[in-house]
Coordinates of C-alpha atoms in Angstrom, one line a residue:
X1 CA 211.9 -137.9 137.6
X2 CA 211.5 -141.1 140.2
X3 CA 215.2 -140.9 141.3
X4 CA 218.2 -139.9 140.5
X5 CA 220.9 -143.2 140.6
X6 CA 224.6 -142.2 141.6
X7 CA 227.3 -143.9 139.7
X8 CA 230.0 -146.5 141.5
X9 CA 232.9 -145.1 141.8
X10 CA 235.7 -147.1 142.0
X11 CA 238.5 -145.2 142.5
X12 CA 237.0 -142.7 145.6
X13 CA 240.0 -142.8 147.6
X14 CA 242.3 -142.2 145.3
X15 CA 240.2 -139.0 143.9
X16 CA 239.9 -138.1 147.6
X17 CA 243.5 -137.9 148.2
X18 CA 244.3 -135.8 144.4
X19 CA 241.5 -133.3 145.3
X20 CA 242.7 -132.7 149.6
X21 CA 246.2 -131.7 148.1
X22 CA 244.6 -129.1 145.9
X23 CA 241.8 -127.5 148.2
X24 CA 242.9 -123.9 149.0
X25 CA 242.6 -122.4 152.6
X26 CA 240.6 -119.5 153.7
X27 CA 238.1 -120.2 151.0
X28 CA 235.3 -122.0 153.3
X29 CA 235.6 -124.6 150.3
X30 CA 237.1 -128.0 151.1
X31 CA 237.4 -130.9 148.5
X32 CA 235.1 -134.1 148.9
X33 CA 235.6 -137.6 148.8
X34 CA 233.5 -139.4 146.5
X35 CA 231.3 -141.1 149.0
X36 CA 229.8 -144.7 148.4
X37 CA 227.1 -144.9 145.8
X38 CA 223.6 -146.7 146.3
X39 CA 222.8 -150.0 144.3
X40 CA 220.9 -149.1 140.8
X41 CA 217.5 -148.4 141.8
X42 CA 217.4 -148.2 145.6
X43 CA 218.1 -145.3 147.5
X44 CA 220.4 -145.4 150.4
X45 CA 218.1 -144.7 153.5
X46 CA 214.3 -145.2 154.0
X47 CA 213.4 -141.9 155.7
X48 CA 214.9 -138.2 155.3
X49 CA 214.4 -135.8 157.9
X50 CA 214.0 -132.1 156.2
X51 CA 213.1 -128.8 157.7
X52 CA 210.7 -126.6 156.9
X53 CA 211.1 -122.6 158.1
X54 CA 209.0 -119.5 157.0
X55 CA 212.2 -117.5 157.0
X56 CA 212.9 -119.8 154.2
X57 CA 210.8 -119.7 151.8
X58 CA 212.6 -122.7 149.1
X59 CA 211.8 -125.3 151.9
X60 CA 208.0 -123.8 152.1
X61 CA 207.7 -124.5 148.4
X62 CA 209.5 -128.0 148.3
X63 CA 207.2 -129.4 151.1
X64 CA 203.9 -127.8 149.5
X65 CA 204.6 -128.9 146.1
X66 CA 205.4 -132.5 147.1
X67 CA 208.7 -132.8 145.4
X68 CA 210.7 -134.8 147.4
X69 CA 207.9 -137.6 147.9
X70 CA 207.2 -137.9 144.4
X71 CA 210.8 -138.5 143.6
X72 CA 211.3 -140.9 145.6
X73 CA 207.8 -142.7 145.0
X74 CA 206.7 -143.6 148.0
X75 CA 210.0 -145.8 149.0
X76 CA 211.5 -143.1 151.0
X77 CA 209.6 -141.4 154.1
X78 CA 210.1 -137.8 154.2
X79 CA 209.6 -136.6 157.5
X80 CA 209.1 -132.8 157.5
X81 CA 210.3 -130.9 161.0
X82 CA 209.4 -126.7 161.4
X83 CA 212.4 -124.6 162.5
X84 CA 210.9 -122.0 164.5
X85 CA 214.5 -120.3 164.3
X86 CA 218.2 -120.9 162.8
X87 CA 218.7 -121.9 166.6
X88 CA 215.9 -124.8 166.4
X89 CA 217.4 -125.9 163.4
X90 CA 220.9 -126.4 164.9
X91 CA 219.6 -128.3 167.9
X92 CA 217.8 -130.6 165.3
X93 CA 220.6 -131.2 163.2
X94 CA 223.1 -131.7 166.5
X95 CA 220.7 -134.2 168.0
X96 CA 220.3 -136.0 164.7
X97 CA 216.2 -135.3 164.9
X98 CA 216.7 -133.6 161.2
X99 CA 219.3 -134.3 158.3
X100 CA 219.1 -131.2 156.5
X101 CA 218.1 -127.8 158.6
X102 CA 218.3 -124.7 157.4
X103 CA 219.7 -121.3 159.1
X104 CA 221.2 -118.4 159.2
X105 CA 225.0 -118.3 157.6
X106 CA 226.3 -116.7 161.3
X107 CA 224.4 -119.6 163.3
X108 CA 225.7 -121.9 160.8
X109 CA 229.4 -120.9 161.5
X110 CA 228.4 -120.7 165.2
X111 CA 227.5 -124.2 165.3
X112 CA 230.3 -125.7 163.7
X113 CA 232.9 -123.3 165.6
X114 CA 231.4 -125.1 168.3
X115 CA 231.9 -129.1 167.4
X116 CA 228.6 -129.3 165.6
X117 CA 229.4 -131.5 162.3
X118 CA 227.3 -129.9 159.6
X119 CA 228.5 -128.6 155.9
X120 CA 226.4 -126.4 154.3
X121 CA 226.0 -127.7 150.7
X122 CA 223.9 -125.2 149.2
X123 CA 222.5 -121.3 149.6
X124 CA 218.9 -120.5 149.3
X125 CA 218.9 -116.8 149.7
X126 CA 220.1 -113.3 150.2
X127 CA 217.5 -111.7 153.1
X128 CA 217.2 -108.9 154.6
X129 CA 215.4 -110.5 157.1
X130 CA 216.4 -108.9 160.2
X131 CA 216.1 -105.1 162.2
X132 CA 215.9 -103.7 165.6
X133 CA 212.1 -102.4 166.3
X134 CA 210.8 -100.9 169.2
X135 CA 206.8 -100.3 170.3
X136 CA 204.3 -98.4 168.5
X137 CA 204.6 -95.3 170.9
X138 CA 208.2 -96.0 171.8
X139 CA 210.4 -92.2 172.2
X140 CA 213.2 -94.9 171.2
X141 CA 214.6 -93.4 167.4
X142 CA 218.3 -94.9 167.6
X143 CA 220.1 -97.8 168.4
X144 CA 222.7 -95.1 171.0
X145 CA 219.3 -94.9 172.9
X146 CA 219.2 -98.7 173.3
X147 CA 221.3 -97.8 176.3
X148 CA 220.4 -99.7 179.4
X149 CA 217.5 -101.1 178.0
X150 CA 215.8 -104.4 177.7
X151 CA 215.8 -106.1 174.2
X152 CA 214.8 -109.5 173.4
X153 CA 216.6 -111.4 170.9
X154 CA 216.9 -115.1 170.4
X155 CA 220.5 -115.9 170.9
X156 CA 222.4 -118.5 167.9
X157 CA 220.3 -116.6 165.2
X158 CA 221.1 -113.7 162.9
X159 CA 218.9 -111.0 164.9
X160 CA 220.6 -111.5 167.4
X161 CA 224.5 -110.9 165.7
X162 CA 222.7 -108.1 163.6
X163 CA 222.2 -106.9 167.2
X164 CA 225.9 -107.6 168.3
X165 CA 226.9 -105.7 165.3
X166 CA 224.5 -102.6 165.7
X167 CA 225.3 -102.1 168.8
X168 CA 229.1 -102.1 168.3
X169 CA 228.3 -99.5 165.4
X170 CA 227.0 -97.1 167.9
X171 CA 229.8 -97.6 170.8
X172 CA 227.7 -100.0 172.7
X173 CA 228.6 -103.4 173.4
X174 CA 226.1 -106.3 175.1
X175 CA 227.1 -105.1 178.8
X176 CA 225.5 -101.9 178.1
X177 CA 221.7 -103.5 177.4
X178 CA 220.1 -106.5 178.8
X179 CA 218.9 -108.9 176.1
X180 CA 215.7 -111.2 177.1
X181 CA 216.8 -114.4 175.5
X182 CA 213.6 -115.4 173.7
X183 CA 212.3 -117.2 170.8
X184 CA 211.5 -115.1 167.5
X185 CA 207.4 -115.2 168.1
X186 CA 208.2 -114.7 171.8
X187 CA 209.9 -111.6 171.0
X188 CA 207.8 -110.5 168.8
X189 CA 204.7 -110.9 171.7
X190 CA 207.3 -109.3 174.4
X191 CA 207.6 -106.2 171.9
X192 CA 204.3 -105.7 171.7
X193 CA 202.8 -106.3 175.6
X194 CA 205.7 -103.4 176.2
X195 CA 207.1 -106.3 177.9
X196 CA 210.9 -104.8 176.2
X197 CA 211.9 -101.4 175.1
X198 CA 213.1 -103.6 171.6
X199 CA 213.1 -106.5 169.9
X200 CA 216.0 -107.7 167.6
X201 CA 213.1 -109.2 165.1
X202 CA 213.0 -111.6 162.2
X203 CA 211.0 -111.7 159.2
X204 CA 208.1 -112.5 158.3
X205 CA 207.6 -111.8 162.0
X206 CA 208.8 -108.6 162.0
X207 CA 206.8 -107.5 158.6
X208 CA 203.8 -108.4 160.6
X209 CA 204.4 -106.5 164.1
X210 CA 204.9 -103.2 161.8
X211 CA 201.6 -104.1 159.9
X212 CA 199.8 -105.3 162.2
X213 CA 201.1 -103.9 165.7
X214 CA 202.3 -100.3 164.6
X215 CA 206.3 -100.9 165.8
X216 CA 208.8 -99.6 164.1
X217 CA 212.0 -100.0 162.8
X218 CA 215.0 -98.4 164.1
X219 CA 217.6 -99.8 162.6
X220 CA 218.0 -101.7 159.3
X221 CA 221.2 -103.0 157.5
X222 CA 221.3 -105.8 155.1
X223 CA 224.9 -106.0 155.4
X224 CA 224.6 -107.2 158.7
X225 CA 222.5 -110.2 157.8
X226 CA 223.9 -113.0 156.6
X227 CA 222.7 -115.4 154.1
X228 CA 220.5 -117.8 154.1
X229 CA 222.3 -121.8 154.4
X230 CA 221.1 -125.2 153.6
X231 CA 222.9 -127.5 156.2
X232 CA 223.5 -131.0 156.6
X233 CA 225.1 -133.3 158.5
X234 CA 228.5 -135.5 157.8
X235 CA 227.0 -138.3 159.0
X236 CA 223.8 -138.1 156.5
X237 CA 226.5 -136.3 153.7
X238 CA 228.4 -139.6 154.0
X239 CA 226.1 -142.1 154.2
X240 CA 223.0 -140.9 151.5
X241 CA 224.8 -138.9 148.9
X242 CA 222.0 -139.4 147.0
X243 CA 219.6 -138.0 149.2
X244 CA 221.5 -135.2 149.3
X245 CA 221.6 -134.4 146.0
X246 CA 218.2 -135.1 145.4
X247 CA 217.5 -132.0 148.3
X248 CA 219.9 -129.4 146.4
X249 CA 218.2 -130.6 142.9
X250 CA 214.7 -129.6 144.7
X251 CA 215.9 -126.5 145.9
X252 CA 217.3 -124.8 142.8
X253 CA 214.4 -126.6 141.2
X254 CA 212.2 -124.2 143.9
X255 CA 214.1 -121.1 143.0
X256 CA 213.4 -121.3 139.4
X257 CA 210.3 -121.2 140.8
X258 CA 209.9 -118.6 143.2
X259 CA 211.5 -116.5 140.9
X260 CA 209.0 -117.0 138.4
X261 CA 206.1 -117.5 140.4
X262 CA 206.5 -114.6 143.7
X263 CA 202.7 -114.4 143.6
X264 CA 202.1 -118.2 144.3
X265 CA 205.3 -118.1 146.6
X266 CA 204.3 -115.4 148.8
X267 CA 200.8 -117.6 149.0
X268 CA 202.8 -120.5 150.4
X269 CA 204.5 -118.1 152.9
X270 CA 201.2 -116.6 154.2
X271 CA 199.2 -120.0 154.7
X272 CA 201.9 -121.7 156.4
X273 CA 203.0 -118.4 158.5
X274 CA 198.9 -117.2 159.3
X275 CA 199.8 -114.0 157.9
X276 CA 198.5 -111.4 155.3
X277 CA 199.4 -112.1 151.7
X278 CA 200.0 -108.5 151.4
X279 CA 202.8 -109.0 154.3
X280 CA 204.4 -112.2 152.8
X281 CA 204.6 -110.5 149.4
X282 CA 206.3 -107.6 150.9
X283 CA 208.9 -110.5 152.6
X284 CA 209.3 -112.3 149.2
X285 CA 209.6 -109.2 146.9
X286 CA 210.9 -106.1 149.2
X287 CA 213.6 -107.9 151.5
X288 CA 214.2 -111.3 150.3
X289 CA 216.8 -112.1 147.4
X290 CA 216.7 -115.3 145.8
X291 CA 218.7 -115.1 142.8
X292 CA 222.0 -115.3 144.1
X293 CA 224.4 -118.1 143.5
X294 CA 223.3 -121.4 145.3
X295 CA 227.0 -122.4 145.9
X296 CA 228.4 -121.3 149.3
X297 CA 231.8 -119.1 148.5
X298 CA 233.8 -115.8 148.8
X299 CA 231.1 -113.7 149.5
X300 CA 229.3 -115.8 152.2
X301 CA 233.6 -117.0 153.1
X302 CA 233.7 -112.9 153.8
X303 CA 230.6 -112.3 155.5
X304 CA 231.4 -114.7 158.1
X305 CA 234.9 -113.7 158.1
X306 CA 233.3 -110.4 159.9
X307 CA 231.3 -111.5 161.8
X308 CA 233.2 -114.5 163.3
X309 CA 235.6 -112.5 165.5
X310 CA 232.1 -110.7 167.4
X311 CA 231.1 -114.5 168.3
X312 CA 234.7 -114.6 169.8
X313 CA 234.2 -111.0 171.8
X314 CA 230.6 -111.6 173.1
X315 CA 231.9 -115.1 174.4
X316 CA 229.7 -117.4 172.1
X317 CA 233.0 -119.2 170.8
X318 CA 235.8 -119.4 173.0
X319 CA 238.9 -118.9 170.3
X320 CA 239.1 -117.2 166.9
X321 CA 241.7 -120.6 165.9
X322 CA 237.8 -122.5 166.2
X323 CA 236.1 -120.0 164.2
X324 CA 239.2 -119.6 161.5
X325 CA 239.4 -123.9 161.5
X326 CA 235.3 -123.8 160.7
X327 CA 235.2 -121.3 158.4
X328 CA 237.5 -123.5 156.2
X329 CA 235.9 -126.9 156.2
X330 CA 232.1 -125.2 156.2
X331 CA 231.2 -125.4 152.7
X332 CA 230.4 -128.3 150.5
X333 CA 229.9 -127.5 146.9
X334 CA 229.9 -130.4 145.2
X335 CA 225.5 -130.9 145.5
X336 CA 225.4 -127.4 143.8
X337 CA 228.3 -128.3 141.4
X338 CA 226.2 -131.3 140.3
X339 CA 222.7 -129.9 140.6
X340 CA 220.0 -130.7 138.1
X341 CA 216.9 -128.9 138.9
X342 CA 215.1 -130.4 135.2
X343 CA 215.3 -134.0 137.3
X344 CA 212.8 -132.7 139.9
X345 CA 208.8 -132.9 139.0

């Protein structure tokens, strides 16, 4: 597949108006207009600027096997950008430097709650990508004996809301530790120097400082992580439909084959992270879920739900009217509706 062409459609407005009076509230889901197709056999922007994350693995895939430039032969520049953390990604897609980012659902929802126009349009996993560790040697067992410690944690990510929520679960709130706002690797390096007394830690990061470093989990929950989102912005939504598509069409195209290919995928993951093979198949088989349903809904709709009022408590947003108002306008799901992985490669 060279492209994929968009039909003209005539009558968007009109199909805009019919499908606003039947969108339902407190679903995450709001109806799309039809935006403005691109002339047969062009595409409607020269360059696309993607992320690329190790705590995503889809993306890792996409970029290596070279998808998205062979689709668009050459006439489209895709401009890959690392995401060092959901937090990264957010700033990139803000600023404009990216088009598509991936993150986190919870930074997702934090971003938007905040003014930041993005709309995920497709989800690329289930993980259970986050825990609470502490030093090889630590006395440290529980999260209660977090008490007046110093954790690191990167702030707008999910390790640091799985923190929020674990240390709500035992009767401590964020007044009761400090946290040492630092980046994901950072963390990892201020766990290890004994630097902290615990790092709120992220996979495959995390995988590593157990194998490699000897720390240890104290706490892990997969219920307080959520999912994995695909974000773009309005702006690129509105003005390169097309490219959009063609992004979700790679991405399930990449599930099909992670799912049938975890060897070859946890490769990817180890020469692009610098980490043991035995590590990233640990990440890709043992605490990452890829087969779930690609189209943002109820479940991820009641994930956030949860953990939407904590942003509003630890003063991240400042109402829960901005967190209700961007739960409900979060999710696009017409990309996934219209996916067709079999046009990719």
């Amino acid at each position: 597949m060279k492209k994929k062409i968009l039909p003209l459609i005539a009558i968007a407005a009109t199909v805009a108006i019919a499908l606003s009076a039947c969108a339902g509230e407190g679903s995450g889901v709001v109806a799309e207009p039809e935006p403005a197709s691109t002339l047969p056999g062009e595409w409607s922007a020269d360059v696309l600027n993607i992320d690329f994350a190790t705590y995503n693995p889809l993306s890792l895939i996409i970029k290596d096997q070279g998808w998205l430039e062979d689709a668009t032969d050459g006439k489209v520049t895709i401009n890959w950008v690392q995401s060092a953390g959901s937090n990264k990604a957010n700033e990139a897609l803000r600023a404009g430097a990216i088009d598509v980012g991936s993150t986190a659902g919870s930074a997702a929802l934090l971003a938007r709650s905040n003014g930041s126009p993005i709309r995920t349009i497709d989800i690329y996993s289930q993980p259970n990508w986050a825990a609470i560790l502490v030093p090889a040697g630590s006395t440290i067992t529980s999260v209660a004996e977090l008490e007046g410690k110093s954790i690191a944690a990167t702030k707008g990510t999910d390790p640091y809301f799985f923190l929020l929520q674990a240390l709500g679960e035992a009767g401590l709130s964020l007044s009761d530790v400090t946290v040492q706002n630092l980046q994901h690797a950072d963390g990892k390096a201020a766990l290890e120097s004994g630097a902290v007394d615990a790092w709120a830690g992220l996979d495959p990061l995390l995988s590593t400082s157990v194998a490699t470093a000897g720390s240890k989990v104290i706490y892990d929950n997969i219920d307080f992580n959520s999912y994995g989102f695909l974000n773009a912005t309005e702006s690129f939504l509105q003005k390169s439909p097309d490219l959009a598509q063609l992004v979700v069409d790679a991405y399930e195209k990449a599930r099909e084959y992670a799912i049938a290919n975890p060897k070859e995928t946890a490769g990817i993951l180890a020469s692009v992270a610098g980490i043991d093979p035995a590590i990233a198949t640990s990440v890709i088989t043992d605490r990452t879920n890829l087969e779930v349903d690609p189209k943002p809904g109820k479940k991820q709709h009641d994930v956030l739900a949860f953990i939407g009022p904590i942003f509003v408590e630890s003063g991240d947003v400042a109402s829960q009217d901005l967190i209700d108002s961007a739960l409900d306008s979060l999710f696009s799901t017409e990309f996934v509706n219209n996916a067709d992985p079999t046009l990719i490669g």
